[in-house]
Amino acid sequence: MSLWKFRGSWTTVKIPADIYAINNVISITNPAWGTFSSASAPSTIRPTDLFPQAATSLEIGSNINVLSNRMSFDFTYYQKKGFDFIKSSSVSPISGYGSIFMNTLEERTRKGVEMTLKATPVKTRDLQWDLMFNWTKDAQYFTKVDPLYTTNVDKPWVGVNKRTDAFVSNDFLRDPGGNIIYLNGIPQYSKYLSLFGYADPDWMWGLSTSLSYKNFRFNINLDGRVGGLITSYTEMYLWNTGNHILSQDEPARYKDATVAGSMNYIGNGVKVTSGTVTFDAIGNITADSRVYAPNDVATTYKTYLQNYHKSIAWGGNPSPAEILDGTFLKIREISLSYDVPSELVSKVKMKGASISFIGQNFFMWAKEFKYSDPDGGTENFADPSQRYLGFNLKIDF
Amino acid sequence: MKSIIHYRIFSALMIIVFLMGCTDKFDEFNTNPNTVTQAPPSMFATQVILNMTKFSGRDAMAYLEGQCLTKYVGLGVTKVANQYNQMGRGYFGLTSLPTINSMISSAEGNPQKDSYLALAKFARANMFWSGTTSLGDIPYSEAGLGADGNFKPKYDTQETVILGILNELKEADALFAKGIKFDGDPTPLAGDATKWRKVVNVFTLKVLNALSKKSDVTSLDVKKRFQDIVNAGNLLDNNTYLGLVYNDVQNHPMYNNRNLYYNSAMVSSMVVNYLKRLNDYRLFYFADPSPDKIASGLKEDNMDAYVGMDIEVEFAINQANNLKKLYSSLNGRYYDVKAPEPRVILGYSEQQFALAEARVRGWISTGTAKDYYESGVKAALAFYKATDATKAHNKPITDAYISGYFTGEAAFAATTDAQLKQIWLQRYLLGYMQPESEFYNYRLNKYPDFPINPATNLNPGIGGGFPMRNMYPDAEYSYNLENLKSALTKQWSGSDDTNNIMWILK
């Protein structure tokens, strides 16, 4: 063992409310109608006794180097607890107010581990290979929930020790076998929210390797994430506008366009032939007498697409078809460089020179994102990411 | 020694002075000098009145969507769920209550106070009436108490809510009776308390009319309340209405919206056919002729040149026909004129139809139903006569036309049933491109004959018909679930469906 180090830290941070945030301000509209100005009182209650928002964090870690520093392993565990959140908490607007500006009783804790492994598997006079691999896993949980003001506190995915990044949306109405229920040829959405998964990744990783042989050096940096759900607006609107490559060969589309007024697409699912269903307040089925038959009602392909991949630019929750897994891998940087040997360099009166070829964003693989880049955690018509390939020539005089 | 003691005392004093200085200055620093915390009651009143009268939807599309549900128009370019009877969650919130309360509190000591208080009660009655007719049971006695800390108001039965509404309207009437002219009114009423009193009464008549299935419930005493208002005689005349006049700055929501989506607003065949049967010249003010018919040689002042869209038919068919320009679109007046017609919330015509219906039902015995009916229709025709005649396709409404209107199907009928239907149809026609409550009227009376096609109907519920209500809003599910659940259990054994029948409809 060459080195063994322990470390730890503890911090606390306080962030007060913004300046003027607790002012109760009348808003004036001028003009409101004709020559009249109007005044309206705020529908948010702003109390004067507000605590600053606080966060405490704790980190402990250890670093161990072995084999005369040829291999090292670093491990960190961290925990960051946020509380006294200042939030404009929504309340029932029937109380006369839409929200209260307050410190909630909520407490959220992000716990995670980070591990880094560095090794130099090969080290000779001419050849050296360095490797570094790091791996992070973290998630944020509710450690305390405010029974009145935590958003969606009555829903089953919100509660102590549940994750704060629940990804919810309206699923399709489905029969007991999971098939989508159609009404008049159109897929139906449930009016109730359900849990699809979580937005934060399950874990993230990075790998960097550096190989040097005599005057050549070759580096690759890769990283990626695994898991986590992201809504793809690109896919949503590709389908919605009829531009998606997979919609081009649909035979019903051609028939709809060539025979005016005809409807040729039959959605893959079931329809209800008789019976009714009742739901409780959060969407669990309390009584169900529905009888199903395979869907045989045709509609136009356009109508089907615009309902199956619904547009949410003016609000709403995404269709399950647009909720994609954010797993991806990228080669962030790849480079090959050559240091010109000093004997050659000095002949041209230079002190040193090197040539390198560099590629950035060299390669990307994503599990479900085919037309856009999930890097960044959200995808809302992001411009395509750019690959850069170039070379450098560095000369020292 | 002495200097040390002096130094210590001096620094202690400095610290004390600094601490005192810090605490005092915080409030001063933290108050934004560019904002106000007080305003005169007239400015709050303007907001309160605009909340009741101004179109508060998102855009012209939202304006049309409302009209699609009640079958006035249909869209030919995009499929509107409302047109096929899909109802979503409703909205009921009282976030304008702090403004109303600020109006009352800033009116303390002001001689106009009674009028502001009356306005507040009227505004409250309006909000609760919208809420309960849309949803069913709603909170009333515990509503609006957020300042006292009640954020989970319990729900009251519709009967309790309506009783409260009727009492607040009665109080508003009494307060306007004592009140003087108030400032801040952007409507043509100009703050005149006697005119406002009349408006309150007409609104009450409208509410009572909508309770026709519950007219025998003793707690509400619908018939007696109606009679009392009519006998007191404080009702609107032909020139007074609650509404807004559009102007150069505040334009009609449809103005300048001739583009792909809005230009495909087609008048429904139901409206066109009713107008044709009545030989009603309002057809020329509501619609533009069908381009296809004009191309085949018919003139724009010929009723046959107007073809309505069958709005209940499958959208793809309507879309294809629209491309062939078969249908009559919305009259160009709405797109091209900033102020095509005033926005009428409550007017003389609606009042007369309410009186006509009550007279037919025998709730009142003054006047004749025929007179009420005819005066209401004449006023409605005169309303369009006053708009831009150049957009009336060479068939403007004239005084002679108005007096000769009541022939054929338009003549007042002989039997009660037929009379009620005539009144309801004329009331329905008032709502074209105007704020209307025809959703509520239809579900009560099932007239006019809304065309509903089970094959295209998006209101789930087998054999789905026209929806009967909105579902409760998401906010109630998220923030007031327990109370909502008990209200649902009491009304419909826990189900929150658009086809549930609420108390006033039973």
Short mmCIF file of N, CA, C and O in Angstrom, two decimals, chain B residues 431-506:
data_model
loop_
_atom_site.label_atom_id
_atom_site.label_comp_id
_atom_site.label_asym_id
_atom_site.label_seq_id
_atom_site.Cartn_x
_atom_site.Cartn_y
_atom_site.Cartn_z
N GLY B 431 -76.97 33.64 -28.50
CA GLY B 431 -75.63 33.29 -28.07
C GLY B 431 -74.60 33.15 -29.19
O GLY B 431 -73.47 32.79 -28.93
N TYR B 432 -74.97 33.44 -30.42
CA TYR B 432 -74.03 33.27 -31.52
C TYR B 432 -72.86 34.22 -31.38
O TYR B 432 -73.04 35.44 -31.35
N MET B 433 -71.65 33.68 -31.27
CA MET B 433 -70.44 34.49 -31.08
C MET B 433 -70.56 35.44 -29.89
O MET B 433 -69.93 36.50 -29.85
N GLN B 434 -71.39 35.09 -28.92
CA GLN B 434 -71.55 35.89 -27.71
C GLN B 434 -71.38 34.94 -26.52
O GLN B 434 -71.52 33.74 -26.68
N PRO B 435 -71.11 35.50 -25.34
CA PRO B 435 -71.06 34.61 -24.17
C PRO B 435 -72.44 34.00 -23.96
O PRO B 435 -73.44 34.69 -24.09
N GLU B 436 -72.49 32.72 -23.73
CA GLU B 436 -73.79 32.07 -23.62
C GLU B 436 -73.73 30.93 -22.62
O GLU B 436 -72.66 30.45 -22.29
N SER B 437 -74.92 30.58 -22.15
CA SER B 437 -74.99 29.45 -21.22
C SER B 437 -75.77 28.32 -21.86
O SER B 437 -76.49 27.60 -21.19
N GLU B 438 -75.64 28.20 -23.19
CA GLU B 438 -76.48 27.20 -23.87
C GLU B 438 -76.11 25.78 -23.49
O GLU B 438 -76.93 24.87 -23.61
N PHE B 439 -74.88 25.56 -23.03
CA PHE B 439 -74.55 24.21 -22.54
C PHE B 439 -75.49 23.85 -21.41
O PHE B 439 -76.06 22.76 -21.36
N TYR B 440 -75.69 24.80 -20.50
CA TYR B 440 -76.55 24.53 -19.35
C TYR B 440 -78.01 24.46 -19.76
O TYR B 440 -78.77 23.63 -19.26
N ASN B 441 -78.42 25.34 -20.70
CA ASN B 441 -79.81 25.33 -21.13
C ASN B 441 -80.15 24.03 -21.84
O ASN B 441 -81.21 23.46 -21.63
N TYR B 442 -79.22 23.56 -22.68
CA TYR B 442 -79.50 22.34 -23.43
C TYR B 442 -79.67 21.16 -22.50
O TYR B 442 -80.57 20.34 -22.64
N ARG B 443 -78.79 21.06 -21.51
CA ARG B 443 -78.89 19.85 -20.68
C ARG B 443 -80.13 19.89 -19.82
O ARG B 443 -80.62 18.86 -19.37
N LEU B 444 -80.70 21.09 -19.60
CA LEU B 444 -81.93 21.19 -18.82
C LEU B 444 -83.14 20.88 -19.70
O LEU B 444 -84.03 20.13 -19.30
N ASN B 445 -83.17 21.46 -20.91
CA ASN B 445 -84.37 21.41 -21.73
C ASN B 445 -84.27 20.49 -22.93
O ASN B 445 -85.27 20.22 -23.57
N LYS B 446 -83.06 20.05 -23.26
CA LYS B 446 -82.80 19.22 -24.44
C LYS B 446 -83.34 19.87 -25.71
O LYS B 446 -83.88 19.21 -26.58
N TYR B 447 -83.18 21.19 -25.81
CA TYR B 447 -83.63 21.91 -27.01
C TYR B 447 -82.74 23.11 -27.20
O TYR B 447 -82.36 23.71 -26.22
N PRO B 448 -82.33 23.58 -28.35
CA PRO B 448 -82.66 23.08 -29.68
C PRO B 448 -82.06 21.69 -29.95
O PRO B 448 -81.23 21.23 -29.19
N ASP B 449 -82.46 21.08 -31.04
CA ASP B 449 -82.07 19.69 -31.29
C ASP B 449 -80.61 19.59 -31.70
O ASP B 449 -80.28 19.56 -32.88
N PHE B 450 -79.72 19.53 -30.70
CA PHE B 450 -78.30 19.39 -31.01
C PHE B 450 -78.07 18.08 -31.77
O PHE B 450 -78.51 17.03 -31.32
N PRO B 451 -77.39 18.15 -32.90
CA PRO B 451 -77.13 16.91 -33.62
C PRO B 451 -75.99 16.14 -32.96
O PRO B 451 -74.89 16.66 -32.82
N ILE B 452 -76.30 14.95 -32.51
CA ILE B 452 -75.28 14.16 -31.83
C ILE B 452 -75.20 12.81 -32.51
O ILE B 452 -76.20 12.14 -32.67
N ASN B 453 -74.02 12.44 -32.92
CA ASN B 453 -73.82 11.22 -33.68
C ASN B 453 -73.00 10.25 -32.85
O ASN B 453 -71.83 10.51 -32.58
N PRO B 454 -73.57 9.14 -32.40
CA PRO B 454 -72.81 8.22 -31.55
C PRO B 454 -71.51 7.75 -32.19
O PRO B 454 -70.55 7.48 -31.49
N ALA B 455 -71.47 7.70 -33.52
CA ALA B 455 -70.25 7.21 -34.16
C ALA B 455 -69.09 8.19 -34.04
O ALA B 455 -67.94 7.80 -34.14
N THR B 456 -69.39 9.48 -33.83
CA THR B 456 -68.29 10.44 -33.73
C THR B 456 -68.20 11.07 -32.34
O THR B 456 -67.34 11.88 -32.08
N ASN B 457 -69.12 10.68 -31.48
CA ASN B 457 -69.18 11.31 -30.18
C ASN B 457 -67.98 10.94 -29.33
O ASN B 457 -67.65 9.76 -29.18
N LEU B 458 -67.29 11.93 -28.77
CA LEU B 458 -66.12 11.65 -27.94
C LEU B 458 -66.45 11.72 -26.46
O LEU B 458 -65.55 11.83 -25.63
N ASN B 459 -67.72 11.68 -26.12
CA ASN B 459 -68.08 11.70 -24.71
C ASN B 459 -68.26 10.26 -24.27
O ASN B 459 -69.26 9.64 -24.54
N PRO B 460 -67.26 9.70 -23.63
CA PRO B 460 -67.36 8.27 -23.33
C PRO B 460 -68.51 7.96 -22.40
O PRO B 460 -68.98 8.81 -21.68
N GLY B 461 -68.93 6.75 -22.38
CA GLY B 461 -70.19 6.42 -21.70
C GLY B 461 -70.98 5.84 -22.83
O GLY B 461 -71.20 6.48 -23.83
N ILE B 462 -71.33 4.61 -22.72
CA ILE B 462 -71.89 3.91 -23.86
C ILE B 462 -73.14 4.61 -24.39
O ILE B 462 -73.97 5.05 -23.61
N GLY B 463 -73.26 4.71 -25.72
CA GLY B 463 -74.38 5.40 -26.36
C GLY B 463 -74.27 6.87 -26.06
O GLY B 463 -75.24 7.59 -26.13
N GLY B 464 -73.05 7.30 -25.74
CA GLY B 464 -72.75 8.63 -25.21
C GLY B 464 -73.59 9.72 -25.82
O GLY B 464 -73.79 9.83 -27.01
N GLY B 465 -74.09 10.56 -24.99
CA GLY B 465 -74.87 11.67 -25.49
C GLY B 465 -74.14 12.94 -25.16
O GLY B 465 -72.92 12.98 -25.13
N PHE B 466 -74.86 13.97 -24.93
CA PHE B 466 -74.26 15.25 -24.63
C PHE B 466 -73.82 15.24 -23.17
O PHE B 466 -74.54 14.78 -22.32
N PRO B 467 -72.63 15.76 -22.88
CA PRO B 467 -72.18 15.73 -21.49
C PRO B 467 -73.06 16.58 -20.59
O PRO B 467 -73.65 17.55 -21.03
N MET B 468 -73.11 16.19 -19.32
CA MET B 468 -73.98 16.88 -18.38
C MET B 468 -73.23 17.78 -17.43
O MET B 468 -73.84 18.55 -16.68
N ARG B 469 -71.91 17.66 -17.41
CA ARG B 469 -71.15 18.49 -16.47
C ARG B 469 -69.67 18.38 -16.81
O ARG B 469 -69.28 17.57 -17.64
N ASN B 470 -68.86 19.22 -16.14
CA ASN B 470 -67.41 19.05 -16.21
C ASN B 470 -66.98 18.18 -15.04
O ASN B 470 -67.65 18.14 -14.02
N MET B 471 -65.84 17.55 -15.17
CA MET B 471 -65.29 16.84 -14.01
C MET B 471 -64.66 17.86 -13.06
O MET B 471 -64.30 18.97 -13.48
N TYR B 472 -64.52 17.46 -11.81
CA TYR B 472 -63.91 18.38 -10.85
C TYR B 472 -62.47 18.69 -11.24
O TYR B 472 -61.78 17.85 -11.79
N PRO B 473 -62.01 19.91 -10.96
CA PRO B 473 -60.66 20.30 -11.38
C PRO B 473 -59.56 19.52 -10.69
O PRO B 473 -59.71 19.09 -9.55
N ASP B 474 -58.42 19.39 -11.38
CA ASP B 474 -57.24 18.73 -10.83
C ASP B 474 -56.81 19.34 -9.51
O ASP B 474 -56.35 18.63 -8.61
N ALA B 475 -56.95 20.65 -9.38
CA ALA B 475 -56.49 21.31 -8.15
C ALA B 475 -57.22 20.76 -6.94
O ALA B 475 -56.65 20.60 -5.87
N GLU B 476 -58.48 20.43 -7.11
CA GLU B 476 -59.22 19.88 -5.97
C GLU B 476 -58.72 18.49 -5.63
O GLU B 476 -58.64 18.10 -4.47
N TYR B 477 -58.37 17.72 -6.67
CA TYR B 477 -57.82 16.38 -6.41
C TYR B 477 -56.49 16.48 -5.70
O TYR B 477 -56.16 15.70 -4.84
N SER B 478 -55.70 17.47 -6.11
CA SER B 478 -54.36 17.56 -5.52
C SER B 478 -54.38 18.18 -4.14
O SER B 478 -53.57 17.81 -3.30
N TYR B 479 -55.26 19.15 -3.91
CA TYR B 479 -55.13 19.92 -2.67
C TYR B 479 -56.31 19.82 -1.72
O TYR B 479 -56.26 20.40 -0.64
N ASN B 480 -57.38 19.16 -2.09
CA ASN B 480 -58.54 19.11 -1.19
C ASN B 480 -59.24 17.77 -1.34
O ASN B 480 -60.46 17.70 -1.37
N LEU B 481 -58.44 16.71 -1.42
CA LEU B 481 -58.99 15.41 -1.83
C LEU B 481 -60.06 14.86 -0.90
O LEU B 481 -61.08 14.37 -1.36
N GLU B 482 -59.84 14.94 0.41
CA GLU B 482 -60.81 14.31 1.34
C GLU B 482 -62.19 14.90 1.17
O GLU B 482 -63.19 14.18 1.08
N ASN B 483 -62.27 16.23 1.14
CA ASN B 483 -63.57 16.87 1.01
C ASN B 483 -64.20 16.56 -0.33
O ASN B 483 -65.40 16.35 -0.44
N LEU B 484 -63.38 16.51 -1.37
CA LEU B 484 -63.89 16.19 -2.69
C LEU B 484 -64.46 14.79 -2.71
O LEU B 484 -65.55 14.54 -3.23
N LYS B 485 -63.73 13.85 -2.10
CA LYS B 485 -64.20 12.46 -2.09
C LYS B 485 -65.56 12.36 -1.41
O LYS B 485 -66.44 11.64 -1.88
N SER B 486 -65.75 13.07 -0.27
CA SER B 486 -67.05 12.93 0.39
C SER B 486 -68.14 13.57 -0.44
O SER B 486 -69.27 13.09 -0.47
N ALA B 487 -67.83 14.64 -1.17
CA ALA B 487 -68.85 15.24 -2.05
C ALA B 487 -69.21 14.28 -3.17
O ALA B 487 -70.38 14.15 -3.53
N LEU B 488 -68.21 13.58 -3.72
CA LEU B 488 -68.49 12.62 -4.80
C LEU B 488 -69.30 11.44 -4.29
O LEU B 488 -70.20 10.96 -4.98
N THR B 489 -68.98 10.98 -3.08
CA THR B 489 -69.73 9.85 -2.52
C THR B 489 -71.17 10.25 -2.31
O THR B 489 -72.10 9.50 -2.61
N LYS B 490 -71.37 11.47 -1.81
CA LYS B 490 -72.74 11.91 -1.52
C LYS B 490 -73.54 12.06 -2.80
O LYS B 490 -74.73 11.76 -2.85
N GLN B 491 -72.89 12.53 -3.88
CA GLN B 491 -73.65 12.81 -5.10
C GLN B 491 -73.82 11.57 -5.97
O GLN B 491 -74.90 11.27 -6.44
N TRP B 492 -72.69 10.91 -6.27
CA TRP B 492 -72.76 9.85 -7.28
C TRP B 492 -71.98 8.60 -6.87
O TRP B 492 -71.32 7.98 -7.69
N SER B 493 -72.03 8.28 -5.58
CA SER B 493 -71.33 7.10 -5.05
C SER B 493 -69.85 7.10 -5.42
O SER B 493 -69.29 6.05 -5.69
N GLY B 494 -69.25 8.25 -5.48
CA GLY B 494 -67.80 8.30 -5.67
C GLY B 494 -67.34 8.53 -7.11
O GLY B 494 -66.16 8.76 -7.35
N SER B 495 -68.24 8.49 -8.07
CA SER B 495 -67.76 8.64 -9.45
C SER B 495 -67.79 10.09 -9.90
O SER B 495 -68.67 10.86 -9.56
N ASP B 496 -66.80 10.48 -10.68
CA ASP B 496 -66.70 11.85 -11.17
C ASP B 496 -66.72 11.79 -12.69
O ASP B 496 -65.69 11.75 -13.34
N ASP B 497 -67.92 11.69 -13.25
CA ASP B 497 -68.04 11.45 -14.69
C ASP B 497 -68.78 12.60 -15.36
O ASP B 497 -69.64 13.23 -14.74
N THR B 498 -68.45 12.85 -16.65
CA THR B 498 -69.12 13.96 -17.34
C THR B 498 -70.58 13.67 -17.62
O THR B 498 -71.33 14.56 -18.00
N ASN B 499 -71.01 12.43 -17.43
CA ASN B 499 -72.41 12.11 -17.68
C ASN B 499 -73.26 12.06 -16.43
O ASN B 499 -74.44 11.77 -16.49
N ASN B 500 -72.67 12.33 -15.26
CA ASN B 500 -73.46 12.32 -14.03
C ASN B 500 -74.47 13.46 -14.03
O ASN B 500 -74.18 14.56 -14.50
N ILE B 501 -75.62 13.19 -13.45
CA ILE B 501 -76.67 14.21 -13.41
C ILE B 501 -76.62 14.92 -12.07
O ILE B 501 -76.68 14.29 -11.02
N MET B 502 -76.54 16.25 -12.10
CA MET B 502 -76.47 16.98 -10.84
C MET B 502 -77.86 17.32 -10.32
O MET B 502 -78.85 17.24 -11.05
N TRP B 503 -77.93 17.78 -9.10
CA TRP B 503 -79.20 17.98 -8.40
C TRP B 503 -80.18 18.87 -9.16
O TRP B 503 -81.36 18.52 -9.28
N ILE B 504 -79.72 19.96 -9.74
CA ILE B 504 -80.66 20.88 -10.39
C ILE B 504 -81.27 20.28 -11.65
O ILE B 504 -82.25 20.80 -12.17
N LEU B 505 -80.69 19.18 -12.14
CA LEU B 505 -81.22 18.58 -13.36
C LEU B 505 -82.11 17.38 -13.08
O LEU B 505 -82.60 16.74 -14.00
N LYS B 506 -82.26 17.05 -11.80
CA LYS B 506 -83.03 15.83 -11.50
C LYS B 506 -84.50 16.10 -11.37
O LYS B 506 -84.89 17.15 -10.84
#
